[in-house]
Coordinates of C-alpha atoms and ligand atoms in Angstrom, one line a residue:
X23 CA 3.4 -8.3 4.6
X24 CA 2.9 -9.4 0.9
X25 CA 5.8 -8.4 -1.6
X26 CA 5.6 -5.1 -3.0
X27 CA 6.7 -4.4 -6.8
X28 CA 9.4 -2.3 -5.2
X29 CA 12.1 -2.8 -2.5
X30 CA 11.4 -1.3 0.8
X31 CA 12.3 2.3 0.7
X32 CA 13.5 4.5 3.6
X33 CA 11.7 7.6 4.6
X34 CA 12.8 10.8 2.7
X35 CA 13.9 12.3 6.0
X36 CA 14.8 10.0 9.0
X37 CA 12.0 9.7 11.6
X38 CA 12.4 12.0 14.7
X39 CA 9.1 11.2 16.5
X40 CA 7.7 8.0 15.2
X41 CA 9.9 5.0 16.4
X42 CA 12.0 3.3 13.7
X43 CA 10.6 -0.1 14.5
X44 CA 6.7 0.2 14.8
X45 CA 3.9 -2.1 13.7
X46 CA 1.6 0.1 12.1
X47 CA -1.0 -2.4 11.7
X48 CA -1.3 -2.6 15.5
X49 CA -3.6 0.3 17.0
X50 CA -2.1 -0.5 20.7
X51 CA 1.4 0.9 19.1
X52 CA -0.1 3.9 17.5
X53 CA -2.4 5.1 20.1
X54 CA 0.3 6.2 22.4
X55 CA 1.7 8.5 19.6
X56 CA -1.7 10.3 19.6
X57 CA -1.6 10.5 23.4
X58 CA 1.7 12.1 23.2
X59 CA 0.8 14.7 20.7
X60 CA -2.5 15.6 22.4
X61 CA -0.5 16.1 25.5
X62 CA 2.2 18.4 24.2
X63 CA 0.6 21.7 23.1
X64 CA -0.2 23.2 26.5
X65 CA 3.6 23.1 26.9
X66 CA 4.4 24.8 23.6
X67 CA 5.6 28.0 24.9
X68 CA 7.0 29.7 21.5
X69 CA 5.7 29.5 17.9
X70 CA 8.5 27.3 16.9
X71 CA 7.6 25.0 19.4
X72 CA 4.2 24.7 17.9
X73 CA 5.6 24.3 14.5
X74 CA 7.9 21.4 15.9
X75 CA 4.6 19.9 17.0
X76 CA 3.1 20.3 13.7
X77 CA 5.9 18.6 12.1
X78 CA 5.8 15.4 14.6
X79 CA 2.2 15.2 13.8
X80 CA 2.8 15.3 10.0
X81 CA 5.3 12.5 10.5
X82 CA 2.7 10.3 12.2
X83 CA 0.1 11.1 9.3
X84 CA 2.7 10.4 6.7
X85 CA 3.6 7.2 8.3
X86 CA 0.0 6.0 8.5
X87 CA -0.7 7.3 5.0
X88 CA 2.4 5.3 3.5
X89 CA 1.3 2.1 5.4
X90 CA -2.0 2.5 4.0
X91 CA -0.7 2.9 0.4
X92 CA 1.6 0.1 0.7
X93 CA -1.1 -2.2 1.7
X94 CA -3.5 -1.0 -1.1
X95 CA -0.8 -1.4 -3.7
X96 CA 0.0 -4.9 -2.5
X97 CA -3.6 -5.9 -2.7
X98 CA -4.1 -4.4 -6.1
X99 CA -1.1 -5.9 -7.7
X100 CA -2.0 -9.4 -6.3
X101 CA -5.6 -9.7 -6.3
X102 CA -5.4 -13.6 -5.6
X103 CA -3.4 -13.2 -2.5
X104 CA -5.8 -13.3 0.3
X105 CA -3.3 -12.4 2.9
X106 CA -2.8 -9.0 1.0
X107 CA -6.4 -8.4 0.9
X108 CA -6.8 -9.1 4.7
X109 CA -3.9 -6.8 5.4
X110 CA -5.6 -4.0 3.5
X111 CA -8.9 -4.6 5.0
X112 CA -7.6 -4.8 8.6
X113 CA -6.1 -1.3 8.2
X114 CA -9.3 0.4 6.7
X115 CA -11.5 -1.5 9.3
X116 CA -9.4 -1.5 12.4
X117 CA -6.9 1.2 12.3
X118 CA -8.3 4.2 10.2
X119 CA -11.6 4.5 12.2
X120 CA -9.6 4.7 15.4
X121 CA -7.1 7.2 13.8
X122 CA -9.8 9.6 12.4
X123 CA -11.2 10.8 15.6
X124 CA -7.7 11.1 17.1
X125 CA -6.7 13.2 14.0
X126 CA -9.7 15.3 14.6
X127 CA -8.9 16.1 18.1
X128 CA -5.5 17.2 17.1
X129 CA -7.1 19.8 14.4
X130 CA -9.3 20.9 17.3
X131 CA -6.4 21.4 19.7
X132 CA -4.4 23.2 17.1
X133 CA -7.3 25.6 16.1
X134 CA -7.8 26.4 19.8
X135 CA -4.2 27.0 20.5
X136 CA -3.2 30.7 21.8
X137 CA -0.1 30.4 19.4
X138 CA -1.6 29.8 16.4
X139 CA -2.1 33.3 15.1
X140 CA 1.7 33.9 16.0
X141 CA 2.9 31.5 13.2
X142 CA 4.5 32.9 10.2
X143 CA 1.1 34.0 8.3
X144 CA 1.9 33.4 4.7
X145 CA 3.4 30.0 5.5
X146 CA 0.2 28.8 7.4
X147 CA -2.7 30.5 6.1
X148 CA -3.8 27.5 4.0
X149 CA -3.3 25.0 6.8
X150 CA -4.8 27.1 9.1
X151 CA -7.9 27.7 6.9
X152 CA -8.4 24.0 5.9
X153 CA -8.1 22.9 9.7
X154 CA -10.6 25.4 10.8
X155 CA -12.9 24.6 8.2
X156 CA -12.4 20.6 9.4
X157 CA -13.2 21.6 12.9
X158 CA -16.1 24.0 12.1
X159 CA -18.4 21.7 10.0
X160 CA -17.9 18.8 12.2
X161 CA -21.2 17.9 13.9
X162 CA -21.6 14.7 16.1
X163 CA -25.4 14.0 14.8
X164 CA -24.0 14.0 11.2
X165 CA -21.6 11.0 12.0
X166 CA -24.5 8.2 11.8
X167 CA -26.0 10.2 8.6
X168 CA -22.6 9.9 6.8
X169 CA -22.3 6.3 7.8
X170 CA -26.0 5.9 6.1
X171 CA -24.8 7.9 3.2
X172 CA -21.7 5.7 2.7
X173 CA -23.8 2.4 2.8
X174 CA -26.2 3.8 0.3
X175 CA -23.1 4.8 -1.7
X176 CA -21.8 1.1 -1.4
X177 CA -25.4 0.1 -2.7
X178 CA -25.1 1.9 -5.7
X179 CA -21.8 0.6 -6.6
X180 CA -22.9 -2.8 -6.1
X181 CA -25.8 -2.5 -8.4
X182 CA -23.8 -0.8 -11.0
X183 CA -21.0 -3.5 -10.7
X184 CA -23.3 -6.5 -10.6
X185 CA -25.2 -5.4 -14.1
X186 CA -24.2 -7.8 -17.1
X187 CA -25.8 -8.8 -20.4
X188 CA -25.9 -11.8 -22.6
X189 CA -24.3 -10.8 -25.8
X190 CA -23.8 -13.2 -28.7
X191 CA -24.0 -16.1 -26.1
X192 CA -21.6 -14.6 -23.7
X193 CA -22.2 -13.0 -20.3
X194 CA -20.4 -9.4 -20.3
X195 CA -20.2 -6.6 -18.0
X196 CA -21.3 -3.1 -19.1
X197 CA -17.7 -1.9 -19.1
X198 CA -16.9 -4.9 -21.3
X199 CA -19.7 -3.7 -23.6
X200 CA -18.0 -0.4 -24.1
X201 CA -15.5 -1.4 -26.9
X202 CA -18.4 -2.6 -29.2
X203 CA -19.3 1.0 -29.6
X204 CA -16.0 1.4 -31.4
X205 CA -16.9 -1.4 -33.9
X206 CA -17.2 -0.4 -37.8
X207 CA -20.5 -2.5 -38.0
X208 CA -23.2 -0.3 -37.2
X209 CA -26.0 -2.8 -36.6
X210 CA -23.6 -4.6 -34.1
X211 CA -23.0 -1.1 -32.3
X212 CA -26.6 -0.6 -32.0
X213 CA -27.6 -3.9 -30.8
X214 CA -24.5 -3.5 -28.0
X215 CA -26.0 0.0 -27.2
X216 CA -29.6 -1.1 -26.8
X217 CA -28.6 -3.9 -24.6
X218 CA -26.7 -1.8 -22.1
X219 CA -29.3 0.9 -22.2
X220 CA -32.2 -1.7 -21.5
X221 CA -30.3 -3.6 -18.8
X222 CA -29.8 0.0 -16.9
X223 CA -33.5 0.9 -17.4
X224 CA -34.6 -2.3 -15.9
X225 CA -32.9 -1.0 -12.6
X226 CA -34.1 2.5 -13.0
X227 CA -36.5 2.4 -9.9
X228 CA -33.6 0.9 -7.9
X229 CA -31.3 3.9 -8.8
X230 CA -33.9 6.5 -8.2
X231 CA -34.6 4.9 -4.6
X232 CA -31.1 5.0 -3.6
X233 CA -30.8 8.6 -4.7
X234 CA -34.0 9.8 -3.2
X235 CA -32.6 8.7 0.2
X236 CA -29.2 10.1 -0.5
X237 CA -30.7 13.6 -1.3
X238 CA -32.9 13.4 1.8
X239 CA -29.7 12.5 3.9
X240 CA -27.6 15.2 2.4
X241 CA -30.2 17.8 3.0
X242 CA -30.4 16.7 6.7
X243 CA -26.5 17.0 7.1
X244 CA -26.4 20.4 5.5
X245 CA -29.1 21.6 8.0
X246 CA -27.5 20.4 11.0
X247 CA -24.3 22.1 10.0
X248 CA -26.4 25.3 9.8
X249 CA -27.0 25.5 6.0
X250 CA -30.1 25.9 4.4
X251 CA -29.2 23.8 1.2
X252 CA -26.7 21.1 0.6
X253 CA -25.0 23.0 -2.3
X254 CA -23.9 25.7 0.2
X255 CA -22.5 23.0 2.5
X256 CA -20.9 21.0 0.0
X257 CA -19.1 24.1 -1.4
X258 CA -17.6 24.7 2.1
X259 CA -17.0 20.9 2.9
X260 CA -15.1 20.6 -0.4
X261 CA -12.8 23.5 0.7
X262 CA -13.8 25.9 -2.3
X263 CA -12.5 29.1 -0.9
X264 CA -11.7 30.5 -4.1
X265 CA -14.7 30.0 -6.2
X266 CA -18.7 30.1 -5.5
X267 CA -21.8 28.7 -7.1
X268 CA -22.1 31.7 -9.3
X269 CA -18.6 30.8 -10.9
X270 CA -19.9 27.4 -11.6
X271 CA -22.8 28.8 -13.3
X272 CA -20.6 31.2 -15.5
X273 CA -18.7 27.9 -16.4
X274 CA -22.0 26.4 -17.6
X275 CA -22.7 29.4 -19.6
X276 CA -19.4 29.5 -21.3
X277 CA -19.4 25.9 -22.2
X278 CA -23.0 26.2 -23.7
X279 CA -21.9 29.5 -25.9
X280 CA -18.4 28.5 -26.9
X281 CA -18.0 24.6 -26.9
X282 CA -21.5 23.2 -27.4
X283 CA -21.4 24.8 -31.2
X284 CA -17.9 23.3 -31.9
X285 CA -19.0 20.0 -30.7
X286 CA -22.0 20.2 -33.1
X287 CA -19.6 21.2 -36.0
X288 CA -17.5 18.1 -35.3
X289 CA -20.6 15.8 -34.9
X290 CA -21.8 17.2 -38.4
X291 CA -18.5 16.3 -39.9
X292 CA -18.4 13.0 -38.3
X293 CA -22.0 12.1 -39.6
X294 CA -20.7 13.1 -43.0
X295 CA -17.7 11.1 -43.0
X296 CA -19.8 8.1 -41.9
X297 CA -22.4 8.7 -44.6
X298 CA -25.2 9.1 -41.9
X299 CA -28.0 11.9 -42.2
X300 CA -28.3 11.9 -38.2
X301 CA -26.0 10.6 -35.6
X302 CA -27.7 7.9 -33.1
X303 CA -26.4 7.5 -29.7
X304 CA -24.2 4.5 -30.8
X305 CA -22.3 6.4 -33.7
X306 CA -20.3 8.7 -31.2
X307 CA -17.3 6.4 -30.5
X308 CA -16.4 4.6 -33.8
X309 CA -13.4 5.9 -35.9
X310 CA -15.4 7.9 -38.7
X311 CA -13.1 6.4 -41.3
X312 CA -13.8 2.8 -39.9
X313 CA -10.0 2.0 -39.3
X314 CA -8.9 -0.6 -36.9
X315 CA -7.9 0.8 -33.4
X316 CA -4.4 2.2 -33.2
X317 CA -1.6 0.0 -31.7
X318 CA 1.2 2.1 -30.0
X319 CA 3.1 -0.6 -28.9
X320 CA 3.5 -4.4 -28.5
X321 CA 5.3 -4.7 -25.2
X322 CA 5.0 -2.5 -22.0
X323 CA 8.6 -1.9 -21.8
X324 CA 8.4 -0.2 -25.3
X325 CA 5.6 1.9 -23.8
X326 CA 8.1 2.9 -20.9
X327 CA 11.0 3.5 -23.1
X328 CA 8.9 5.6 -25.7
X329 CA 7.3 7.7 -23.0
X330 CA 10.9 8.2 -21.5
X331 CA 12.0 9.6 -24.8
X332 CA 8.9 12.0 -24.9
X333 CA 9.8 13.3 -21.6
X334 CA 13.5 13.8 -22.8
X335 CA 12.1 15.9 -25.7
X336 CA 10.0 17.9 -23.1
X337 CA 12.4 18.6 -20.0
X338 CA 15.5 17.3 -18.5
X339 CA 14.1 17.1 -14.9
X340 CA 10.8 15.5 -16.0
X341 CA 12.8 13.0 -17.8
X342 CA 15.3 12.3 -14.9
X343 CA 12.3 11.7 -12.5
X344 CA 10.6 9.2 -14.9
X345 CA 13.9 7.6 -15.0
X346 CA 14.3 7.4 -11.4
X347 CA 10.8 5.7 -11.1
X348 CA 11.9 2.9 -13.3
X349 CA 15.1 2.4 -11.2
X350 CA 13.3 2.2 -8.0
X351 CA 10.5 0.0 -9.8
X352 CA 7.8 2.4 -8.8
X353 CA 5.9 1.2 -12.1
X354 CA 3.7 -1.9 -12.4
X355 CA 2.2 -1.1 -15.8
X356 CA 1.4 -4.4 -17.7
X357 CA -1.9 -6.1 -17.5
X358 CA -1.8 -9.6 -16.1
X359 CA -4.0 -12.1 -14.5
X360 CA -4.6 -11.4 -10.8
X361 CA -4.3 -7.6 -11.0
X362 CA -6.9 -5.4 -10.3
X363 CA -8.5 -3.4 -13.1
X364 CA -7.8 0.1 -13.9
X365 CA -4.9 2.5 -13.2
X366 CA -4.0 4.9 -10.5
X367 CA -0.9 6.8 -8.9
X368 CA -0.4 6.7 -5.6
X369 CA 2.3 8.3 -3.2
X370 CA 4.3 6.7 -0.6
X371 CA 4.1 9.7 2.1
X372 CA 7.2 9.0 4.0
X373 CA 9.6 8.0 1.1
X374 CA 7.8 11.0 -0.6
X375 CA 7.9 8.9 -3.9
X376 CA 5.3 8.1 -6.3
X377 CA 4.0 4.8 -7.6
X378 CA 2.0 4.3 -10.9
X379 CA -0.4 1.3 -11.3
X380 CA -2.0 0.2 -14.6
X381 CA -3.1 -2.3 -17.1
X382 CA -1.5 -1.4 -20.3
X383 CA -2.5 -3.8 -23.1
X384 CA -1.4 -1.8 -26.1
X385 CA -4.0 0.8 -26.9
X386 CA -3.7 4.6 -27.3
X387 CA -5.9 5.0 -24.1
X388 CA -2.7 3.4 -22.3
X389 CA -0.3 6.1 -23.7
X390 CA -2.7 8.8 -22.5
X391 CA -2.9 7.0 -19.1
X392 CA 1.0 6.9 -18.6
X393 CA 1.3 10.6 -19.6
X394 CA -1.6 11.5 -17.3
X395 CA -0.3 9.5 -14.2
X396 CA 3.3 10.6 -15.0
X397 CA 2.1 14.0 -14.5
X398 CA 0.7 13.0 -11.0
X399 CA 3.9 11.3 -10.1
X400 CA 5.9 14.6 -11.3
X401 CA 3.9 16.4 -8.7
X402 CA 4.8 14.0 -6.0
X403 CA 8.5 14.1 -6.7
X404 CA 8.2 18.1 -6.9
X405 CA 6.7 18.3 -3.4
X406 CA 9.5 16.1 -1.6
X407 CA 11.2 18.9 0.2
X408 CA 7.9 20.0 1.8
X409 CA 7.9 19.0 5.4
X410 CA 4.3 19.6 6.3
X411 CA 2.4 16.6 5.2
X412 CA -0.8 18.4 4.3
X413 CA 1.0 20.7 1.9
X414 CA 2.2 17.5 -0.1
X415 CA -1.3 17.1 -1.2
X416 CA -2.5 19.8 -3.5
X417 CA -6.0 20.6 -4.2
X418 CA -7.6 18.3 -7.0
X419 CA -8.1 21.1 -9.1
X420 CA -4.6 21.8 -9.4
X421 CA -3.6 18.0 -9.3
X422 CA -5.4 17.5 -12.5
X423 CA -3.5 20.7 -14.1
X424 CA -0.3 18.5 -13.5
X425 CA -1.6 15.4 -15.2
X426 CA -3.5 16.9 -17.9
X427 CA -0.9 19.1 -19.1
X428 CA 1.4 16.1 -19.4
X429 CA -1.3 14.7 -22.0
X430 CA -1.3 17.9 -23.8
X431 CA 2.5 18.4 -24.2
X432 CA 3.4 14.7 -24.3
X433 CA 1.0 14.5 -27.3
X434 CA 3.3 16.5 -29.3
X435 CA 5.8 13.9 -29.4
X436 CA 3.4 11.1 -30.3
X437 CA 5.7 10.1 -33.3
X438 CA 7.8 8.3 -30.7
X439 CA 4.9 5.8 -30.9
X440 CA 3.3 6.2 -34.4
X441 CA 3.6 7.3 -38.0
X442 CA 3.0 11.0 -38.6
X443 CA -0.9 10.4 -39.7
X444 CA -1.5 7.9 -36.8
X445 CA 0.0 10.6 -34.4
X446 CA -2.5 12.9 -35.7
X447 CA -5.3 10.7 -35.3
X448 CA -4.5 10.2 -31.7
X449 CA -4.1 13.8 -31.4
X450 CA -7.5 14.5 -32.8
X451 CA -9.3 11.9 -30.7
X452 CA -7.8 13.5 -27.8
X453 CA -8.8 17.0 -28.4
X454 CA -12.4 15.9 -29.4
X455 CA -12.7 14.0 -26.3
X456 CA -11.7 17.2 -24.3
X457 CA -14.4 19.1 -25.6
X458 CA -17.0 16.4 -25.2
X459 CA -16.2 16.2 -21.5
X460 CA -16.4 19.8 -21.0
X461 CA -20.1 19.5 -22.1
X462 CA -20.6 16.4 -20.1
X463 CA -18.9 18.1 -17.0
X464 CA -21.4 21.2 -17.2
X465 CA -24.4 18.7 -17.6
X466 CA -23.6 17.0 -14.5
X467 CA -22.7 19.8 -12.6
X468 CA -25.6 22.1 -13.5
X469 CA -27.9 19.1 -12.6
X470 CA -26.6 18.7 -9.2
X471 CA -26.9 22.7 -8.6
X472 CA -30.5 22.1 -9.7
X473 CA -31.0 19.0 -7.4
X474 CA -29.7 20.6 -4.2
X475 CA -31.5 23.9 -4.7
X476 CA -35.0 22.5 -5.2
X477 CA -35.8 20.5 -2.2
X478 CA -39.0 18.4 -2.3
X479 CA -38.6 18.1 -6.0
X480 CA -40.5 14.8 -7.7
X481 CA -39.0 12.4 -9.8
X482 CA -40.8 13.8 -12.6
X483 CA -39.6 17.3 -11.9
X484 CA -36.1 15.8 -11.6
X485 CA -36.1 13.9 -15.0
X486 CA -37.3 17.0 -16.6
X487 CA -34.4 19.0 -15.4
X488 CA -32.0 16.5 -16.8
X489 CA -33.7 16.2 -20.1
X490 CA -33.5 20.0 -20.4
X491 CA -29.8 19.9 -19.6
X492 CA -29.0 17.3 -22.1
X493 CA -30.8 19.5 -24.7
X494 CA -28.8 22.5 -23.6
X495 CA -25.4 20.8 -23.6
X496 CA -25.9 17.8 -26.0
X497 CA -24.7 17.6 -29.5
X498 CA -26.7 17.0 -32.6
X499 CA -27.6 13.4 -31.6
X500 CA -30.9 11.9 -32.6
X501 CA -32.6 10.0 -29.5
X502 CA -35.9 9.5 -31.0
X503 CA -37.4 6.2 -29.8
X504 CA -34.9 6.2 -26.6
X505 CA -36.4 9.0 -24.7
X506 CA -36.4 6.7 -21.5
X507 CA -32.6 6.0 -22.0
X508 CA -31.9 9.5 -22.3
X509 CA -34.0 10.6 -19.2
X510 CA -32.1 8.1 -17.0
X511 CA -28.7 8.6 -18.6
X512 CA -27.3 10.4 -15.2
X513 CA -27.8 6.9 -13.3
X514 CA -24.4 6.0 -14.9
X515 CA -22.5 8.9 -13.6
X516 CA -20.9 7.6 -10.3
X517 CA -20.0 11.0 -8.8
X518 CA -23.8 12.2 -8.9
X519 CA -24.5 9.3 -6.3
X520 CA -21.3 8.8 -4.4
X521 CA -19.3 12.4 -4.6
X522 CA -21.8 15.0 -4.7
X523 CA -20.5 18.0 -6.4
X524 CA -17.2 16.7 -7.0
X525 CA -16.6 16.8 -10.9
X526 CA -16.4 20.2 -12.1
X527 CA -12.8 20.0 -10.7
X528 CA -11.6 18.2 -13.9
X529 CA -13.2 21.0 -16.1
X530 CA -11.4 23.7 -14.0
X531 CA -8.2 21.8 -14.4
X532 CA -8.5 21.1 -18.1
X533 CA -8.8 24.9 -18.4
X534 CA -5.4 25.4 -16.4
X535 CA -3.7 22.6 -18.5
X536 CA -5.0 24.1 -22.1
X537 CA -3.5 27.5 -20.8
X538 CA -0.1 25.8 -19.9
X539 CA -0.2 24.3 -23.4
X540 CA -0.9 27.6 -25.0
X541 CA 2.0 29.0 -23.4
X542 CA 4.1 26.2 -24.4
X543 CA 3.4 26.8 -28.1
X544 CA 4.7 30.5 -27.3
X545 CA 7.8 29.5 -25.4
X546 CA 8.1 25.9 -24.1
X547 CA 11.0 26.4 -21.7
X548 CA 9.2 29.2 -19.9
X549 CA 5.9 27.1 -19.8
X550 CA 7.7 24.1 -18.3
X551 CA 9.6 26.1 -15.8
X552 CA 6.5 27.7 -14.6
X553 CA 4.7 24.4 -14.4
X554 CA 7.5 22.9 -12.3
X555 CA 7.8 25.7 -9.9
X556 CA 3.8 25.6 -9.6
X557 CA 4.1 21.8 -8.8
X558 CA 6.8 22.6 -6.2
X559 CA 4.3 24.6 -4.3
X560 CA 2.3 21.5 -3.4
X561 CA -0.8 22.5 -1.7
X562 CA 1.0 25.4 0.3
X563 CA -1.0 28.3 -1.6
X564 CA -4.6 29.0 -2.4
X565 CA -5.8 27.8 -5.9
X566 CA -5.6 31.2 -7.7
X567 CA -1.9 31.4 -6.7
X568 CA -1.2 28.0 -8.1
X569 CA -2.6 28.6 -11.3
X570 CA -0.8 31.8 -11.3
X571 CA 2.6 30.3 -10.7
X572 CA 2.0 27.8 -13.4
X573 CA 1.1 30.9 -15.9
X574 CA -2.6 30.5 -16.0
X575 CA -5.7 32.5 -15.0
X576 CA -8.0 30.9 -12.3
X577 CA -11.2 32.0 -13.9
X578 CA -13.9 29.9 -15.8
X579 CA -15.8 32.5 -17.7
X580 CA -16.2 33.1 -21.5
X581 CA -13.2 35.5 -21.8
X582 CA -11.0 32.7 -20.5
X583 CA -12.6 29.8 -22.2
X584 CA -13.2 31.4 -25.7
X585 CA -9.6 31.8 -26.7
X586 CA -8.9 28.1 -25.5
X587 CA -11.5 26.6 -27.6
X588 CA -10.4 28.7 -30.5
X589 CA -6.9 27.2 -30.2
X590 CA -8.2 23.7 -29.9
X591 CA -10.6 24.3 -32.9
X592 CA -7.6 25.6 -35.1
X593 CA -5.6 22.7 -34.0
X594 CA -8.4 20.4 -35.0
X595 CA -8.3 21.9 -38.5
X596 CA -4.9 21.0 -39.1
X597 CA -5.3 17.2 -38.1
X598 CA -7.3 15.5 -40.9
X599 CA -9.8 12.9 -39.4
Ligands
ZN867 ZN1 -5.8 12.4 -12.6

């Protein structure tokens, strides 16, 4: 295997079921483990024996998960190493498709086991609930439909990723064009924005074709599973036991009533500072005082040591966790040639340790990313004593509370990177970004609710529904002359195409993070100890209990959102642009 950034790390607890030496890239070595697991439950005579079986199953799942993570990390850290790529693809193509039906079989055996109801109720209720759901929703006839869905998703990604424009004599990807929207020169911003919008519009029919087919497939999948619409199916499939479509509708209403007016006020102020009568779509990302981008650090070492100091201001345990990651070399943060783009946090499921990957180049965005990913890493460290593998993966709505909270709390100490006025500028950008994202999440979520509850809609109906939503949740931006671009704006939102309904999670989590921040303003030590306690629960409790442990309400209606928005608005008035 290709060298990893870290040295080989032993399992958190010694293996007791998986052999010490086993080639986890060889299915013929893995299959016997599943054979043994399948054969054992009929002999389990007591709940304790069944629990012991669950832990052996957990050990296999963790070993396979860590093997996949290590291969992924090796590949993304060295994209030019063809061996690393081959090793990862081998796992994805040869091991995972064989493991998946075997995992499903174990879930079926567990759900049917007569001793299941005798397991300690509180300890296992979430596991039982999730495992039953997995078994209940499975339909053999949906397997080929899901493959077709995955293929279409790939077509969307390929099409999106292939788009480039010629800008000032150079070919640029649409992602690369993003930075020109931050240029003080307004004509240049407009040129860059139009190029990208027109490039996407040229493919509009293709995006619509892909989407029509996806909607058709999804409706069929839902019907096969006994649902009359895909929205209701997706809510089950995503394991949304603790909130309903009606709760999401309340979230949309709260965003419209509480957040959109604040966004409009901020945009009016932005227009005033830029000296513009009306804002156009290319005027939203530039610094309103035309200052150059913030420069938080030169070297990645500085980013790490300053982030370390931020955690020391916050909490001793968190600081120790981040220090341990440095000692074990679980950070690969600097941008360099031969590294995959983006950033992520991955967990080594057997070592029960987190790893953070980034491409830091010295921007404020890098500071936000390291604080965010460190929050995910603290979550992984906090669950390391949990032996049930499934409970070491908390639900996404709460994972993002862990990470977004670290952005908000960490931002209080940005003077480790900046002078006081620069730190305030970074905080202001962050808070404005949070409000804008809420409005975008509501738009995307409400659109998906409309799509899947209006079967047989035409493309024109769909466009009409989208435009109505952009008016409802959009700011005071003048789109005249660009109606077509506005009508197809949703084509750029990957989730609508490839992870249907998965997006509101970020809004739910941000409400949790803002509540932890509000608590910290009253009593930082208390807020942080609740935060850490909630992280330790991993995925072992339902969402409302995870939120409660962190000191938050699990609720997305106006009474919860209004005071949080008021806090952000008050904070913004203290931060000069
Ligand atoms: Zn995250």
